[in-house]
Coordinates of C-alpha atoms in Angstrom, one line a residue:
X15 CA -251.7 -9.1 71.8
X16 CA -247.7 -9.0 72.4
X17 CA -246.2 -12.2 71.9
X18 CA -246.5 -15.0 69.6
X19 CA -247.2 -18.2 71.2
X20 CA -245.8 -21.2 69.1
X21 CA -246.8 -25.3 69.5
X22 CA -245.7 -27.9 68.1
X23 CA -246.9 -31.7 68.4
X24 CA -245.0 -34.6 66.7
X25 CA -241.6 -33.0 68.2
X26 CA -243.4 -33.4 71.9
X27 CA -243.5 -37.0 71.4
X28 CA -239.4 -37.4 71.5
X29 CA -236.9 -38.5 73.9
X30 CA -235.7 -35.3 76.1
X31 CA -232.6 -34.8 74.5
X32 CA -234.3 -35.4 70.6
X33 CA -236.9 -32.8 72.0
X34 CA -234.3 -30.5 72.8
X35 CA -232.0 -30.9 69.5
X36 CA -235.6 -30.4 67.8
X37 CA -236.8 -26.9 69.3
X38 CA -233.5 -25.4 68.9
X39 CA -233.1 -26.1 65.2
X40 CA -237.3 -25.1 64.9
X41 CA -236.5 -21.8 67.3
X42 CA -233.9 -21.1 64.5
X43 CA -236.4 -21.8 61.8
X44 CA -238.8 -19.2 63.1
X45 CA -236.1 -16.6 63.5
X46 CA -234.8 -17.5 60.0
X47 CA -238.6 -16.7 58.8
X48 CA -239.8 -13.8 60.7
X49 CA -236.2 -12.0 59.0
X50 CA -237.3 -13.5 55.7
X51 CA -240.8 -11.4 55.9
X52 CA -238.6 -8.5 57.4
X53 CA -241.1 -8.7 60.7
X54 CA -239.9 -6.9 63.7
X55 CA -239.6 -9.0 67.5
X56 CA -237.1 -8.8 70.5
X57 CA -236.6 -12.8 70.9
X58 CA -237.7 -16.2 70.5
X59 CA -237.5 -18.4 73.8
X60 CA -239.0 -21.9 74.8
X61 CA -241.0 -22.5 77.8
X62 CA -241.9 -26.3 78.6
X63 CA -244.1 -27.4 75.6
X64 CA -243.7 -24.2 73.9
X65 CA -241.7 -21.2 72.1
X66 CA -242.5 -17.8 73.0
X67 CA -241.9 -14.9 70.2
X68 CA -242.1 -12.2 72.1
X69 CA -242.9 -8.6 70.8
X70 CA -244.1 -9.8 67.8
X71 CA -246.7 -8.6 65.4
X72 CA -250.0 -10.7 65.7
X73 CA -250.0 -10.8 62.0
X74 CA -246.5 -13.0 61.8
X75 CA -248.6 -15.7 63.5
X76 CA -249.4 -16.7 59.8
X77 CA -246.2 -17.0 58.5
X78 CA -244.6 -18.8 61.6
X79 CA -247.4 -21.0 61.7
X80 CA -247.0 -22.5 58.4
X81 CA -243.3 -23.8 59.1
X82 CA -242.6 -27.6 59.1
X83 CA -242.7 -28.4 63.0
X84 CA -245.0 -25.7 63.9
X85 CA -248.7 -27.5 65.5
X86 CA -250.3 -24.2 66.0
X87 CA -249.4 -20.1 66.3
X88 CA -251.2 -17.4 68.1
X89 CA -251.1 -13.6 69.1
X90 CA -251.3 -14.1 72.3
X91 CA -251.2 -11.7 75.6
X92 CA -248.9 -12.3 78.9
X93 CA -250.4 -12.6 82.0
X94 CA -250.0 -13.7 85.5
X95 CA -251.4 -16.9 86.0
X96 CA -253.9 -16.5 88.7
X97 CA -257.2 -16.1 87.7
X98 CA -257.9 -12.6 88.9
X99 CA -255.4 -11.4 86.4
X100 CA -257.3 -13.3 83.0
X101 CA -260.6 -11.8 84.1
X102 CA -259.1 -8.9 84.2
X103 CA -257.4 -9.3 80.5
X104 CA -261.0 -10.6 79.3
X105 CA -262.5 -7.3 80.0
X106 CA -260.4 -6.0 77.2
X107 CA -261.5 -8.5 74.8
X108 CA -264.7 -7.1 72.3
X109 CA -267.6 -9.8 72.8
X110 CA -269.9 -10.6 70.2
X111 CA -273.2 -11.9 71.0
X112 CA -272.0 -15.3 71.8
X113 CA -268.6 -16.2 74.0
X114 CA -266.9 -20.0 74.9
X115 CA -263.7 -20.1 77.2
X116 CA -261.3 -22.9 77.0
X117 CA -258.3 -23.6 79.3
X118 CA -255.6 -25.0 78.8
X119 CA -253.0 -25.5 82.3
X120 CA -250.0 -27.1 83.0
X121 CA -248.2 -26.9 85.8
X122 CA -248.9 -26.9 89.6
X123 CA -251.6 -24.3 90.7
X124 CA -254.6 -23.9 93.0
X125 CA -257.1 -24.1 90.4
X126 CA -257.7 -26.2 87.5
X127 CA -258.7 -25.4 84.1
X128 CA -262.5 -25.6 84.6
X129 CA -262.1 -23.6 87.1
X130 CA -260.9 -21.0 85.3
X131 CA -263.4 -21.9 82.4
X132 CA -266.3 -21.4 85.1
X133 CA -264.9 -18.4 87.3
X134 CA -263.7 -16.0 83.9
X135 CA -267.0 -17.1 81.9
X136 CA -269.1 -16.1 84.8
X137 CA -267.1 -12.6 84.5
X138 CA -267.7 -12.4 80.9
X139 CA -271.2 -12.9 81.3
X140 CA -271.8 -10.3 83.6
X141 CA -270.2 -7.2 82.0
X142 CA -271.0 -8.3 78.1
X143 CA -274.6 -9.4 78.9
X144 CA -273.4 -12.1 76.2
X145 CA -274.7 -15.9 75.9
X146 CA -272.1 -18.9 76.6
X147 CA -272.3 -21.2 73.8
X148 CA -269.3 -23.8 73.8
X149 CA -269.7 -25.1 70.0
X150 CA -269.7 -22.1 68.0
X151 CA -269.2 -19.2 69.4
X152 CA -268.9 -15.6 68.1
X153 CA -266.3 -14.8 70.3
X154 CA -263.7 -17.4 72.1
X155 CA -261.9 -16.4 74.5
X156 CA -258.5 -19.2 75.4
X157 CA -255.9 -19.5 78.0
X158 CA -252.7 -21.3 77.9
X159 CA -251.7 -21.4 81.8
X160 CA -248.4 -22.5 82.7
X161 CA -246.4 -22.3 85.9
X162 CA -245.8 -18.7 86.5
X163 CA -247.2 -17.3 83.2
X164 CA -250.3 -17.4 81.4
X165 CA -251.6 -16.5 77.9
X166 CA -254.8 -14.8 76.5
X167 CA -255.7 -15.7 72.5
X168 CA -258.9 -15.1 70.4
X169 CA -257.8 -16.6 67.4
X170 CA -255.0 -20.0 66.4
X171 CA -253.6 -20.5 63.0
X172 CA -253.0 -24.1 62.1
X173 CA -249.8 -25.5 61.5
X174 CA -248.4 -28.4 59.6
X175 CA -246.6 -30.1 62.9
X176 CA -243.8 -32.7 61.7
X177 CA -240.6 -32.0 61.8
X178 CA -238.4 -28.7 61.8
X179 CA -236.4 -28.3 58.4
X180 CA -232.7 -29.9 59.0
X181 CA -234.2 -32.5 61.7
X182 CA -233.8 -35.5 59.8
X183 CA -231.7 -36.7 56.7
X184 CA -230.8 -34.4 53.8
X185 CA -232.8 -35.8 50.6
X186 CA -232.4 -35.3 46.8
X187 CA -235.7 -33.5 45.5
X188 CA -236.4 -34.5 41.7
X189 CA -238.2 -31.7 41.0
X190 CA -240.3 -30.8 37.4
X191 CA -242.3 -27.6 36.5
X192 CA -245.9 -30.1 37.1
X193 CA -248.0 -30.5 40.0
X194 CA -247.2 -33.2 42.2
X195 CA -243.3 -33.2 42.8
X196 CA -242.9 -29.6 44.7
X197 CA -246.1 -31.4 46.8
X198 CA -243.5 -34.6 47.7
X199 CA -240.9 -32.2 48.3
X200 CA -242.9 -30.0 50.9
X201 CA -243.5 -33.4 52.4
X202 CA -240.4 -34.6 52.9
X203 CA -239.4 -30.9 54.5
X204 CA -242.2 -31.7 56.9
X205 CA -241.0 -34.6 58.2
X206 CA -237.5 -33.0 58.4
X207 CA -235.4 -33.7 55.5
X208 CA -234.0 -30.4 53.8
X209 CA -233.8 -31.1 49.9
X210 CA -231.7 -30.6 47.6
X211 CA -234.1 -29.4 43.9
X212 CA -232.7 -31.6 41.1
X213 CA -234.1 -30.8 37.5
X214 CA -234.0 -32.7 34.6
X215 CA -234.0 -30.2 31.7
X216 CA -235.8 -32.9 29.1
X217 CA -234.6 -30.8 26.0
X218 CA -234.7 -30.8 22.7
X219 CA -238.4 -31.8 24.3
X220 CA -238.7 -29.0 26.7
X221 CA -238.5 -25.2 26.3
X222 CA -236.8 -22.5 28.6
X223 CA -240.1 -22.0 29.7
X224 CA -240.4 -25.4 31.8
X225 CA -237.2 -24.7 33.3
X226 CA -238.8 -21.3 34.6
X227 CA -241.8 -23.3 36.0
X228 CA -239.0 -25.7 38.3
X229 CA -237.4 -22.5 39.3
X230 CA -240.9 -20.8 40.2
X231 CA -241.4 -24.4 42.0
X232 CA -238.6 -24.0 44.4
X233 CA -239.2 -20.2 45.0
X234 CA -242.6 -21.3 47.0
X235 CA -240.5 -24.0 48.8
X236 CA -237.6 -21.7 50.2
X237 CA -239.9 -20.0 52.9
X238 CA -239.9 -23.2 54.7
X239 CA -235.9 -22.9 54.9
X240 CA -234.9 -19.6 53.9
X241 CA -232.1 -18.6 56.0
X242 CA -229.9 -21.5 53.3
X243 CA -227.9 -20.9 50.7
X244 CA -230.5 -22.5 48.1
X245 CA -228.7 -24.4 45.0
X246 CA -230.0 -26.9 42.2
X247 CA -228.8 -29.4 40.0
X248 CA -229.9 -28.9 36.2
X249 CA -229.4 -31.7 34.6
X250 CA -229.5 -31.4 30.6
X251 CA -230.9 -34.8 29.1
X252 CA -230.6 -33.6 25.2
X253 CA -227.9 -36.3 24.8
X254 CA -229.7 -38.9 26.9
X255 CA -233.4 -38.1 24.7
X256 CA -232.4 -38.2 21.9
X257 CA -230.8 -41.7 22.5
X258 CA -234.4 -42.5 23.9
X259 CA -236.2 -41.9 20.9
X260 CA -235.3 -44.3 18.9
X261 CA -237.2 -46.8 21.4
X262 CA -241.0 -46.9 21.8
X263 CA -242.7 -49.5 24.3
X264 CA -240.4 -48.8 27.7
X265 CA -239.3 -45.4 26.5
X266 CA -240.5 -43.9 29.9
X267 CA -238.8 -46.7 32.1
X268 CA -235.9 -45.8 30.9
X269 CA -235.9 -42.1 31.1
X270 CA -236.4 -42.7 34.5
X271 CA -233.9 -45.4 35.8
X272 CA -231.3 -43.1 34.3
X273 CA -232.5 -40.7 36.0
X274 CA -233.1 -42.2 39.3
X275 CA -228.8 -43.4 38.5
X276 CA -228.3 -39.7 38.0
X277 CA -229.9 -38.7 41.2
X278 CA -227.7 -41.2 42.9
X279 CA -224.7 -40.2 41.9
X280 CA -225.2 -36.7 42.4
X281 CA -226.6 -37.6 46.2
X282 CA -223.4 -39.6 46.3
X283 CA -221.6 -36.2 45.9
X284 CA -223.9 -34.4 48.2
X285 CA -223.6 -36.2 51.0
X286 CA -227.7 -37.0 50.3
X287 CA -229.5 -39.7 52.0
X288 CA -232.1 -40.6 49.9
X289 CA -234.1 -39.7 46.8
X290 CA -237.9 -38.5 46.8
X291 CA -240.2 -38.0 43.7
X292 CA -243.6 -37.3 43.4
X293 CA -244.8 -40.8 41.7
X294 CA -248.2 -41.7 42.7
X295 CA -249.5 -45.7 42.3
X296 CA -250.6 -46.1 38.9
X297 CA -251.0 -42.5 38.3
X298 CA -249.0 -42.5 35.1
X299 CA -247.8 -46.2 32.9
X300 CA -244.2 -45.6 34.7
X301 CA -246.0 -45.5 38.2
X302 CA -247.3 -49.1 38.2
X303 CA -246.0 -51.3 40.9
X304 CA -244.1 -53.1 38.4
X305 CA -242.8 -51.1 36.7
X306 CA -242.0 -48.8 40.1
X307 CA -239.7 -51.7 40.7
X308 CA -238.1 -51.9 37.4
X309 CA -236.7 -48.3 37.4
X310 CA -235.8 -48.0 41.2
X311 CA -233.3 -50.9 40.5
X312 CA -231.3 -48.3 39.1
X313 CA -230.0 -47.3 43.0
X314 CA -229.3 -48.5 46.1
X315 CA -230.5 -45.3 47.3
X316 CA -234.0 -45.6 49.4
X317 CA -236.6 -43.9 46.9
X318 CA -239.3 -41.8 48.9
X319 CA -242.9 -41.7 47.6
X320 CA -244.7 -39.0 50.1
X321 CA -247.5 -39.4 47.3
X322 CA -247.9 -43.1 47.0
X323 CA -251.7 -43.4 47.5
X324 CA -253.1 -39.8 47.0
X325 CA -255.3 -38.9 44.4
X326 CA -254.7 -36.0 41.7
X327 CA -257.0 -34.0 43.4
X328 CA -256.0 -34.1 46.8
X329 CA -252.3 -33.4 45.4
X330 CA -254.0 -30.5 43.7
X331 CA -255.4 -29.3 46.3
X332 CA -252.2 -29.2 48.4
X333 CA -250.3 -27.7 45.3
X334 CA -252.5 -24.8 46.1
X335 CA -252.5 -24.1 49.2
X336 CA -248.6 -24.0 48.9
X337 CA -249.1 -21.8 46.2
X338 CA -247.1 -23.7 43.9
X339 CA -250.0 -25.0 41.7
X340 CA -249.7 -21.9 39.9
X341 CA -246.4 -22.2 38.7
X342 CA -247.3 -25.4 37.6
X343 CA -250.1 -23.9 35.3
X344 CA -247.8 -21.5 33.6
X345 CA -247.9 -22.1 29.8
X346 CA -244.9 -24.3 28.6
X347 CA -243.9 -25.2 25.1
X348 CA -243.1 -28.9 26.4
X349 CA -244.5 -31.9 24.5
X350 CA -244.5 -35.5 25.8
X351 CA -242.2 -37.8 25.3
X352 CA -244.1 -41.0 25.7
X353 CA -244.2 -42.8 22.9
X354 CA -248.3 -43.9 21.8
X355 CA -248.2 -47.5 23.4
X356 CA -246.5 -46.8 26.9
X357 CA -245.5 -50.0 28.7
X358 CA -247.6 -49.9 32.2
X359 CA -246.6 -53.5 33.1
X360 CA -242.9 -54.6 32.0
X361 CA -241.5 -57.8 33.6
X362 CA -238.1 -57.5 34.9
X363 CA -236.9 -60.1 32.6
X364 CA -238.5 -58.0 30.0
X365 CA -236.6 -54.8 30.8
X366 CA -233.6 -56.1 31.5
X367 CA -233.7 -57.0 27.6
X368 CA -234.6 -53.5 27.3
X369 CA -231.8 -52.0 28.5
X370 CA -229.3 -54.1 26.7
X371 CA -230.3 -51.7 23.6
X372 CA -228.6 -48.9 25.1
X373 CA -225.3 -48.2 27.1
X374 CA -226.8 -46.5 30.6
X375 CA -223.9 -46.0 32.0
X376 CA -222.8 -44.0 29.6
X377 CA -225.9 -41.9 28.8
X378 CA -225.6 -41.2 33.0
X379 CA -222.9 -39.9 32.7
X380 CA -223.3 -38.1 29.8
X381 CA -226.3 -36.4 31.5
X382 CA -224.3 -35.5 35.0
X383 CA -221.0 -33.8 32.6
X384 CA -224.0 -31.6 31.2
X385 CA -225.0 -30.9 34.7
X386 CA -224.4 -27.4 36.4
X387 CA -225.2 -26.6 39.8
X388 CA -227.9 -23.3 40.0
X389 CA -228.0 -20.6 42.9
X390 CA -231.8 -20.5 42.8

């Protein structure tokens, strides 16, 4: 195998000209990645429906095929497309005891796919002395056929589809050392957004250690976008804690409405379009519905919830596979700051009271002149 052949789905569904915008920016995001694992090719072109990497090591399929955008990647082999030439490249193919071909065309030709599915298994057949079994074969065998050129592949790695990174709106990340937000993060990057990481450094609570967790965070998220210049937002909330302390049922609302005002303004400053968390529906006493709607009153920024209605372990199992579940597991000298009764349904009339025992504007900004911008 030569090439790399690259699919993608969601972006197939656009207008001509969205399409087009789309593959350029995800071409670019496969070229920033293949330099990011230091692999070796000559180009990275687009036929109709698909980008070509040519001269490409079949083992960067992996690594291109887990970039936002990206349906499906696969070492692949150029050919003509007649179907003399793919018998021909199927003789080179080692045949286990079982075989399947599957065709895929597009274009205008004088054969159609089961033609070729027919013709080349029949070929198969006779110089492997191998059985034809289309549901679980030992050995598949695949085509992609398009106008003048065809492709050969044994083996496709999956791909997230979505979006490219830097398709859609730029979004502020809030992003702790724990499980689920990196998870809403990578979501958001699927669907296009690139991020902006903002931390909220909840000392005299939190040790240097959590910090090192959000860092570790982001480090698994910048191979989905690593050709940028990645910086974060620390914010320190000493000041704004220990204010906090002194209040026990609602603590937890409102640590986060001045957070969520924090976000805003530095979004405001950023240029950001929106703010995205990983909050899941009555996953923690702040997560209600409720009370949801008492601490997003703190902007008119629109709040993403990627994580809204999944379970812990379906997050967990996506913190995983990104690899960033491990960073969340790292040891941290962080206690909670939730007081022993948490509030997990406050009316609004209720918190409103609540917040007249504290000046939030003040403790916002507070929190942002204790806030330094990070190269991560």
């Amino acid at each position: 195998m030569d090439h790399i052949l690259v699919r993608y789905g969601d972006i197939g569904t656009k207008s001509a000209s969205v399409r087009g915008r789309m593959v350029k920016i995800l071409r670019q995001r496969i070229e920033d990645r293949l330099e990011y694992e230091d692999e070796e090719y000559d180009s990275v072109t687009d036929i109709p429906g698909r980008l070509i990497v040519k001269n490409a090591r079949p083992e960067a399929s992996e690594a291109v095929a887990e970039l936002p955008g990206v349906a499906s990647a696969s070492p692949v082999k150029e050919l003509e497309s007649e179907i003399e030439a793919l018998k021909n490249a199927a003789e080179d193919v080692e045949i286990g005891e079982s075989f399947g071909i599957d065709t895929n065309r597009s274009g205008s030709h004088d054969f159609s796919s089961m033609d070729v599915n027919r013709e080349v298994g029949t070929f198969v057949q006779d110089f492997s002395g191998a059985e034809v079994d289309l549901d679980d074969p030992e050995t598949w065998i695949k085509f992609d056929v398009r106008d003048e050129k065809a492709f050969m592949y044994t083996e496709t790695f999956e791909g997230p589809s979505g979006m490219p990174v830097g398709a859609a709106d730029p979004l502020a990340a809030l992003i702790s050392g724990g499980i689920d937000s990196p998870v809403a993060a990578y979501e958001v990057m699927k669907r296009g957004s690139d991020i902006t990481p903002v931390y909220f450094y909840n000392r005299p609570i939190a040790a240097e250690d959590h910090l090192m967790r959000f860092k570790a965070s982001v480090e698994k998220l910048k191979r989905f976008h690593p050709s940028k210049d990645w910086e974060a937002y620390i914010v320190d909330m000493k000041e704004v804690n220990e204010e906090l302390m002194d209040i026990g049922r609602g603590r937890m609302l409102l640590h986060r409405y001045i957070m969520f005002g924090i976000a805003e303004k530095i979004a405001e400053q950023e240029n950001l379009q929106g703010i995205v968390t990983g909050e899941a529906l009555s996953q923690k006493s702040s997560q209600t519905s409720s009370n949801m709607r008492n601490t997003s009153s703190a902007t008119d920024f629109p709040i993403h919830r990627p994580l809204l209605t999944r379970g812990k372990a379906e997050i967990t199992e996506k913190a995983r596979e990104l690899g960033t579940f491990e960073e969340a597991s790292i040891d941290s000298a962080c206690r909670t700051m939730a007081p022993e009764s948490p509030a997990t349904r406050m009316s609004n009339g209720d918190f409103e009271k609540l917040k007249r025992r504290i000046d939030v504007d003040e403790l916002v900004e507070k929190a942002l002149e204790n806030t330094r911008k990070e190269e991560i």
